[in-house]
JSON list of C-alpha atoms in Angstrom, two decimals:
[
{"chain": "A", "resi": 98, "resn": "UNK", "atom": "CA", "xyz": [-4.82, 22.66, 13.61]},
{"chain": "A", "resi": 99, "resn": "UNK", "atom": "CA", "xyz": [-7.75, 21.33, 12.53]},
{"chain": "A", "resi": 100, "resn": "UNK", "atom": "CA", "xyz": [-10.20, 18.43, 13.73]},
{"chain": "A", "resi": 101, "resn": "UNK", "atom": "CA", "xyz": [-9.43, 16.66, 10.70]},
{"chain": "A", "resi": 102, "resn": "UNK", "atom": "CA", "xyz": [-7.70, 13.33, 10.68]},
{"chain": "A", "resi": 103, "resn": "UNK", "atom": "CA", "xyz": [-6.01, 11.65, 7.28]},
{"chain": "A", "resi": 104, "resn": "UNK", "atom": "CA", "xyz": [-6.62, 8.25, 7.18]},
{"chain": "A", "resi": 105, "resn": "UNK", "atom": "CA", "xyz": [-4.17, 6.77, 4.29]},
{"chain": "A", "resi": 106, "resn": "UNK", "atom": "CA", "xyz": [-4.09, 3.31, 2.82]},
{"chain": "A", "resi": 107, "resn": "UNK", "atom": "CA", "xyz": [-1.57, 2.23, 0.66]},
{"chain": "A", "resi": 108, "resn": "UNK", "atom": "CA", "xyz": [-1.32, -0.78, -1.84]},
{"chain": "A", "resi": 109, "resn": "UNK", "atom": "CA", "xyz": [-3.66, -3.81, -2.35]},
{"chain": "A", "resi": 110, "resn": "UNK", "atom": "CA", "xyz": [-5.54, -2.43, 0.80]},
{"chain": "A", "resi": 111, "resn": "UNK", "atom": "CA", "xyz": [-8.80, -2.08, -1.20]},
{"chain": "A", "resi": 112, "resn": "UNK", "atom": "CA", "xyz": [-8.68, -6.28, -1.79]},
{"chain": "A", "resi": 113, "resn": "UNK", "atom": "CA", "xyz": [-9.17, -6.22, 2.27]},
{"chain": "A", "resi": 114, "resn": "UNK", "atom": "CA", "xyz": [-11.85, -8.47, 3.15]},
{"chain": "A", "resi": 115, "resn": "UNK", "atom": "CA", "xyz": [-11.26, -11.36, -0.07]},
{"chain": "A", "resi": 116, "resn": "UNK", "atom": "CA", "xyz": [-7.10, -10.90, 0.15]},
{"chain": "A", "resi": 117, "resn": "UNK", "atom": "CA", "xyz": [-5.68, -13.38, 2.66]},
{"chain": "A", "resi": 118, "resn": "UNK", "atom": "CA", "xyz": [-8.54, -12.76, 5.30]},
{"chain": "A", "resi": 119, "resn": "UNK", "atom": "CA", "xyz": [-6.36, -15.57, 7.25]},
{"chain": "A", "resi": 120, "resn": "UNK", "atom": "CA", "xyz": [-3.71, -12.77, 7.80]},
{"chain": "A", "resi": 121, "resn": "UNK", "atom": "CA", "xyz": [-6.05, -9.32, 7.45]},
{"chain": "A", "resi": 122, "resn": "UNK", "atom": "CA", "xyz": [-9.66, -10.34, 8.08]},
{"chain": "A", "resi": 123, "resn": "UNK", "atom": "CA", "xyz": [-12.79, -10.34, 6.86]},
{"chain": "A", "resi": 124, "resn": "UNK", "atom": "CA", "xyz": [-13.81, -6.33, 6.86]},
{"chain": "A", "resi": 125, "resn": "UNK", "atom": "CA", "xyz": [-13.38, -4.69, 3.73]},
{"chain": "A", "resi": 126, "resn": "UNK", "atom": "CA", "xyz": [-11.85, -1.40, 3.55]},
{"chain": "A", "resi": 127, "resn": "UNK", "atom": "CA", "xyz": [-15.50, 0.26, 3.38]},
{"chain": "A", "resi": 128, "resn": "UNK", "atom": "CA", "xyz": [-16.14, -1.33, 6.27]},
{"chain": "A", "resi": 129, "resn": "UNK", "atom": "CA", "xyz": [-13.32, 0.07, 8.10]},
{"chain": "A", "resi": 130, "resn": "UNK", "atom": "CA", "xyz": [-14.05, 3.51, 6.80]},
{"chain": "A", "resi": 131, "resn": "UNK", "atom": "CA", "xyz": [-17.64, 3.14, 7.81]},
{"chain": "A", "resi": 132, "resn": "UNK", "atom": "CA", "xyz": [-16.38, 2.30, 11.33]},
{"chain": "A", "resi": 133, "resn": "UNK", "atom": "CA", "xyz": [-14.51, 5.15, 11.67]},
{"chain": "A", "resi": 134, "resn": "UNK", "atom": "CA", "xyz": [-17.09, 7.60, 10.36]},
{"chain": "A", "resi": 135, "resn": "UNK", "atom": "CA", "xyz": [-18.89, 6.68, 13.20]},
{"chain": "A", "resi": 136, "resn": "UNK", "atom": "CA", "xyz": [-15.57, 7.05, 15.77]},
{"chain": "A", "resi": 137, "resn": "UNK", "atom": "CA", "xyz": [-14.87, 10.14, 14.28]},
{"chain": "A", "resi": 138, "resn": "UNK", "atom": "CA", "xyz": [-18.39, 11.86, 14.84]},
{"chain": "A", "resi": 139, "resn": "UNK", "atom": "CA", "xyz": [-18.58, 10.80, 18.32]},
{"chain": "A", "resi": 140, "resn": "UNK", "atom": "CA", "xyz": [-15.27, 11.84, 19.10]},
{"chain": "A", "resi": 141, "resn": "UNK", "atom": "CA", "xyz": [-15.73, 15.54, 17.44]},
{"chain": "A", "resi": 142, "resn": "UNK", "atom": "CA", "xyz": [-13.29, 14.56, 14.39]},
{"chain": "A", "resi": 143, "resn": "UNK", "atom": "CA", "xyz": [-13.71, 14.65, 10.94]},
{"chain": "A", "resi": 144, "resn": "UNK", "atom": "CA", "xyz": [-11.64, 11.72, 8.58]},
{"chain": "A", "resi": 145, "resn": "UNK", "atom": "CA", "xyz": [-10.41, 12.26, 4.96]},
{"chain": "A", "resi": 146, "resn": "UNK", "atom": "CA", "xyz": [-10.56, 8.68, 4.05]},
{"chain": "A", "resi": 147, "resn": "UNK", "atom": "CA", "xyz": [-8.21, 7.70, 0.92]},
{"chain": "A", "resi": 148, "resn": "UNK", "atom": "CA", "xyz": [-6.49, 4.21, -0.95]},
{"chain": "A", "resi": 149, "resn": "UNK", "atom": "CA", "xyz": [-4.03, 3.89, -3.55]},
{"chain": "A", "resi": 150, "resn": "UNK", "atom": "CA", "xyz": [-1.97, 1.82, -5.15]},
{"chain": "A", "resi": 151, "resn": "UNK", "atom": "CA", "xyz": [0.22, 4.74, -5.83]},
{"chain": "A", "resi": 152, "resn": "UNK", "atom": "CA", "xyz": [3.44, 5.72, -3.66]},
{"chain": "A", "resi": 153, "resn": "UNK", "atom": "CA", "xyz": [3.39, 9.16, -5.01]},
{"chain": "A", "resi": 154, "resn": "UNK", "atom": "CA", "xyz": [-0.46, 9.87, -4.34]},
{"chain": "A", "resi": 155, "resn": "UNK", "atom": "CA", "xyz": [0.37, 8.39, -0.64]},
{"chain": "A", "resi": 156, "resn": "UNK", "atom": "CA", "xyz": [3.07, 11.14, -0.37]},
{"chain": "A", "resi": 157, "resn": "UNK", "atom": "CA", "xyz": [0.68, 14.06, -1.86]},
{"chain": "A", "resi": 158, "resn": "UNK", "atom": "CA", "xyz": [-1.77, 13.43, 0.75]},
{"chain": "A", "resi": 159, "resn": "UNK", "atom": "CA", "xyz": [0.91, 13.43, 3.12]},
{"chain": "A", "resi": 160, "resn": "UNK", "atom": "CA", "xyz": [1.54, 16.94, 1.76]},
{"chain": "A", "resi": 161, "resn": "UNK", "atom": "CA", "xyz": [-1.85, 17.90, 1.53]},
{"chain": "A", "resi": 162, "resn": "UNK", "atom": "CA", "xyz": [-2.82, 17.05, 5.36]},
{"chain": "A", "resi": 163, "resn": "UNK", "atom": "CA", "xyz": [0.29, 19.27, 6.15]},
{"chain": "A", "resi": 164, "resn": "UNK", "atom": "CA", "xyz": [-1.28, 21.97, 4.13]},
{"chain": "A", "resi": 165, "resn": "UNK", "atom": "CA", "xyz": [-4.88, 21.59, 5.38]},
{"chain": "A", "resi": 166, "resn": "UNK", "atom": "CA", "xyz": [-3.06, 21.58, 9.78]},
{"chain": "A", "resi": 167, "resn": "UNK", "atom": "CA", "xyz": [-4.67, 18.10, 9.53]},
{"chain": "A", "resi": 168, "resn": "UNK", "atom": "CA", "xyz": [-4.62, 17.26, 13.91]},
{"chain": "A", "resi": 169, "resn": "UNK", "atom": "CA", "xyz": [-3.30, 13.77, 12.93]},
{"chain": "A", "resi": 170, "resn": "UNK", "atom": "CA", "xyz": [-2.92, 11.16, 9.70]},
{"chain": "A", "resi": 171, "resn": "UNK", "atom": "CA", "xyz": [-3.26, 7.32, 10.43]},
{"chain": "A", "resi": 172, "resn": "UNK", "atom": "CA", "xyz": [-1.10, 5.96, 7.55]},
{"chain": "A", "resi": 173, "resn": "UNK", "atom": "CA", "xyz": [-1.21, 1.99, 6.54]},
{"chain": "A", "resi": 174, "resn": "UNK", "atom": "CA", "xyz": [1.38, 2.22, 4.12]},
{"chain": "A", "resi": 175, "resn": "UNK", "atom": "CA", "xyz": [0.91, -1.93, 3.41]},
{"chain": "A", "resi": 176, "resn": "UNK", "atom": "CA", "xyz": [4.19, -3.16, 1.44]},
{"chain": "A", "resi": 177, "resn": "UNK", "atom": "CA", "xyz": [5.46, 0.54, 0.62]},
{"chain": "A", "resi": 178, "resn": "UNK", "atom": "CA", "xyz": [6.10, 0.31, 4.68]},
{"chain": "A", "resi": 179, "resn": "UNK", "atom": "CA", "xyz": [9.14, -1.52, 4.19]},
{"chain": "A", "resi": 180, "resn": "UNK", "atom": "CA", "xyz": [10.46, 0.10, 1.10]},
{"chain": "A", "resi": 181, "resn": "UNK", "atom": "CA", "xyz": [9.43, 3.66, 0.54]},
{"chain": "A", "resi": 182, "resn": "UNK", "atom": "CA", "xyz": [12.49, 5.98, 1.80]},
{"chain": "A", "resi": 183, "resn": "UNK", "atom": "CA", "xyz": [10.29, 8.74, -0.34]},
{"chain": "A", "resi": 184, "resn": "UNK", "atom": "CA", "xyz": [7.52, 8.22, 2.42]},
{"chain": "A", "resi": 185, "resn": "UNK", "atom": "CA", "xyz": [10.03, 8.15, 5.55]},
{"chain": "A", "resi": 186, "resn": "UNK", "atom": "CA", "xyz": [11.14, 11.47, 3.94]},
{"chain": "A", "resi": 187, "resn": "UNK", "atom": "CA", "xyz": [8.14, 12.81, 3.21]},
{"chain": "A", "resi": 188, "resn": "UNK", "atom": "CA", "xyz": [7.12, 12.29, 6.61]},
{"chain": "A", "resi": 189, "resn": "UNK", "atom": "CA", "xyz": [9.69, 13.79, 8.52]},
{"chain": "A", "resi": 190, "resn": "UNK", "atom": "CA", "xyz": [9.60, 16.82, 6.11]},
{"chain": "A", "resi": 191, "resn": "UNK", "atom": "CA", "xyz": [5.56, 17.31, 7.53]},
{"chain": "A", "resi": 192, "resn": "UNK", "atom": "CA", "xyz": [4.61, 18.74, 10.72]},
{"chain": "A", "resi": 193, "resn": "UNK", "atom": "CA", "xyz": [1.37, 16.65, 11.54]},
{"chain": "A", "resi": 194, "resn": "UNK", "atom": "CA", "xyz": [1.90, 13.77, 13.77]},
{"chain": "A", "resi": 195, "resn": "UNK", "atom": "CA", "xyz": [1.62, 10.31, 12.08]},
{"chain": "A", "resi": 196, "resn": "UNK", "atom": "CA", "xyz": [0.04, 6.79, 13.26]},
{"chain": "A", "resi": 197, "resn": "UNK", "atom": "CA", "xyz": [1.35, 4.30, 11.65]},
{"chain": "A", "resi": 198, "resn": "UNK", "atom": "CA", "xyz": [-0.99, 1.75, 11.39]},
{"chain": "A", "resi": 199, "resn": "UNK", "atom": "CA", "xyz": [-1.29, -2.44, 10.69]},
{"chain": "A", "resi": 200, "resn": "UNK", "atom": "CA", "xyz": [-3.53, -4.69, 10.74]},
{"chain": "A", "resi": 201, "resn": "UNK", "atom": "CA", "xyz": [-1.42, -7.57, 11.22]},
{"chain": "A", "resi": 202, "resn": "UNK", "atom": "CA", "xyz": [2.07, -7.60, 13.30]},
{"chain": "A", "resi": 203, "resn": "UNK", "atom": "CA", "xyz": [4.47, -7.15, 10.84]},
{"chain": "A", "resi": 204, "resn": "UNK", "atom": "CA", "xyz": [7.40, -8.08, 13.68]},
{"chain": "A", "resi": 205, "resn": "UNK", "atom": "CA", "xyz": [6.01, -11.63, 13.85]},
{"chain": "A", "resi": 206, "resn": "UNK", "atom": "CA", "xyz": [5.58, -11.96, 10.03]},
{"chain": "A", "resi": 207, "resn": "UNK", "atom": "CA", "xyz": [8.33, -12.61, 7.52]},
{"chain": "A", "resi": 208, "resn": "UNK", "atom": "CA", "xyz": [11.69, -11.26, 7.88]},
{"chain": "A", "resi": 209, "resn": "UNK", "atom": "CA", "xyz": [11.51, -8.51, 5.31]},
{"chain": "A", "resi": 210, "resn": "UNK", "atom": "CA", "xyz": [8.51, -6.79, 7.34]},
{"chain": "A", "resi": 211, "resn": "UNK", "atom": "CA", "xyz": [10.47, -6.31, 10.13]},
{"chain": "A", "resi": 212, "resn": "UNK", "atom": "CA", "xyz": [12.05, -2.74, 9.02]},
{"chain": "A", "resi": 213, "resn": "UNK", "atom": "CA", "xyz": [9.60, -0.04, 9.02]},
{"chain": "A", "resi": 214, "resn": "UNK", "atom": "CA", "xyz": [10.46, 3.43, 7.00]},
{"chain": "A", "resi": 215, "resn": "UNK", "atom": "CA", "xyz": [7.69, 5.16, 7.98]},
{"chain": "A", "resi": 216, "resn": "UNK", "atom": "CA", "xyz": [8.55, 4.03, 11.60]},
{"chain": "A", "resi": 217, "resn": "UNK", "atom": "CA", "xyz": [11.14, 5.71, 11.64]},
{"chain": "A", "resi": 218, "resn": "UNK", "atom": "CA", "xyz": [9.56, 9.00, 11.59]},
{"chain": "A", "resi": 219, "resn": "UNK", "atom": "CA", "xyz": [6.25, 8.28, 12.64]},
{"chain": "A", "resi": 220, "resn": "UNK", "atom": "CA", "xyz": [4.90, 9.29, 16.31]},
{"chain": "A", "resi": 221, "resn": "UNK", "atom": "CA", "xyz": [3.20, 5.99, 17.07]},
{"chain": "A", "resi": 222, "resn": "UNK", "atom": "CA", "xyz": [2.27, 2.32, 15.74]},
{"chain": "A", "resi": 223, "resn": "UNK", "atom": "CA", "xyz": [-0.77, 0.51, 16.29]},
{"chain": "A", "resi": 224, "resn": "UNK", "atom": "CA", "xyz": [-0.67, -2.78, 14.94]},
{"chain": "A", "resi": 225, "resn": "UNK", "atom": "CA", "xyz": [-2.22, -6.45, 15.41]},
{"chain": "A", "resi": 226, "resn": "UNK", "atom": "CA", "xyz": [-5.56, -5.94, 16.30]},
{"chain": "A", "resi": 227, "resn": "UNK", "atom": "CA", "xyz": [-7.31, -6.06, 12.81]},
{"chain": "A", "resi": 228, "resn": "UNK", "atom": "CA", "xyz": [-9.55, -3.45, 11.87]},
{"chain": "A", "resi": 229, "resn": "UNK", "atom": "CA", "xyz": [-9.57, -2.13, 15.25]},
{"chain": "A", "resi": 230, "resn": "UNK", "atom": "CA", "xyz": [-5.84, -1.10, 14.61]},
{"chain": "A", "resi": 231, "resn": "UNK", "atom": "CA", "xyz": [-7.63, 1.87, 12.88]},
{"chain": "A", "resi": 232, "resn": "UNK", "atom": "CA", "xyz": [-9.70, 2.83, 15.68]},
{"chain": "A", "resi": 233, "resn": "UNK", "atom": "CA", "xyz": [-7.20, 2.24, 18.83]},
{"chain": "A", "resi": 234, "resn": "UNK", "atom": "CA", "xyz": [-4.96, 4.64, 16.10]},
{"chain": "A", "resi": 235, "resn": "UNK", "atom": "CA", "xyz": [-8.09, 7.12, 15.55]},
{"chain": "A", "resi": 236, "resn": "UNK", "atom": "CA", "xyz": [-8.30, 7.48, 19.56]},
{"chain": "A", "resi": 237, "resn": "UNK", "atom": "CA", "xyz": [-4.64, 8.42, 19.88]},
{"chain": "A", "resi": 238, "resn": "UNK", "atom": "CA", "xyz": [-5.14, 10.63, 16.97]},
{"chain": "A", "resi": 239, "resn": "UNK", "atom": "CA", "xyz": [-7.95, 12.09, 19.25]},
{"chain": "A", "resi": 240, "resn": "UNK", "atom": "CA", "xyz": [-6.18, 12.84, 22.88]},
{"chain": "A", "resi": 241, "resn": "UNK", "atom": "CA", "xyz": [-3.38, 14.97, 20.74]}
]
């Protein structure tokens, strides 16, 4: 295992900070990747910080933190959370822990973001605390 830690952002996340900032806030995605930079180097970690708009690129870097003995990825999957039986499967066919992770809580949100895929195979959930969802996530990601 190594002291590296995936951090994984799926769809629309790189609008963060002008995109409903009612609902997500006012950090951008730099600025939450900046944040943890910091976390990271204080708590001995390294991140590999990614975005995309692109379910399949989400499930190659699943892949490629499985190759690489990642210690941990912290995945905000965004809509593909409630949709993407490829990432649930990709997931559970991995051996590196995952976090999911949300900014908002998607249990008191609509309906349809009540079912989580990659909860379903993912070792914990931080979610609800804005961009600090990331960092409570990057310290459990740490004590593993």
């Amino acid at each position: 295992m190594t002291d590296t830690v995936f951090v994984l952002n799926g769809p629309n996340l790189n609008l963060l900070g002008q995109r409903e900032p009612e609902i997500y806030g006012h950090q951008t995605l730099a600025d939450i990747e900046e944040m943890l930079a910091q976390q990271a180097e204080e708590l001995g970690l390294a991140i590999s910080f990614h975005q995309t708009n692109h379910e399949g690129q989400l499930i190659d870097w699943l892949h490629d933190a499985n190759r690489q003995e990642a210690r941990a990825v912290l995945l905000n999957a965004a809509a593909y959370t409630h949709t993407s039986i490829a990432l649930l499967d990709a997931i559970k066919a991995i051996e590196v822990p995952v976090i999911e992770v949300h900014l908002s809580d998607p249990e008191t949100r609509e309906e349809f973001r009540h079912l989580s895929y990659v909860g379903m195979a993912a070792a914990d959930c931080v979610k609800g605390l804005g961009a600090r969802s990331y960092s409570v996530a990057l310290e459990k990601a740490a004590a593993l």
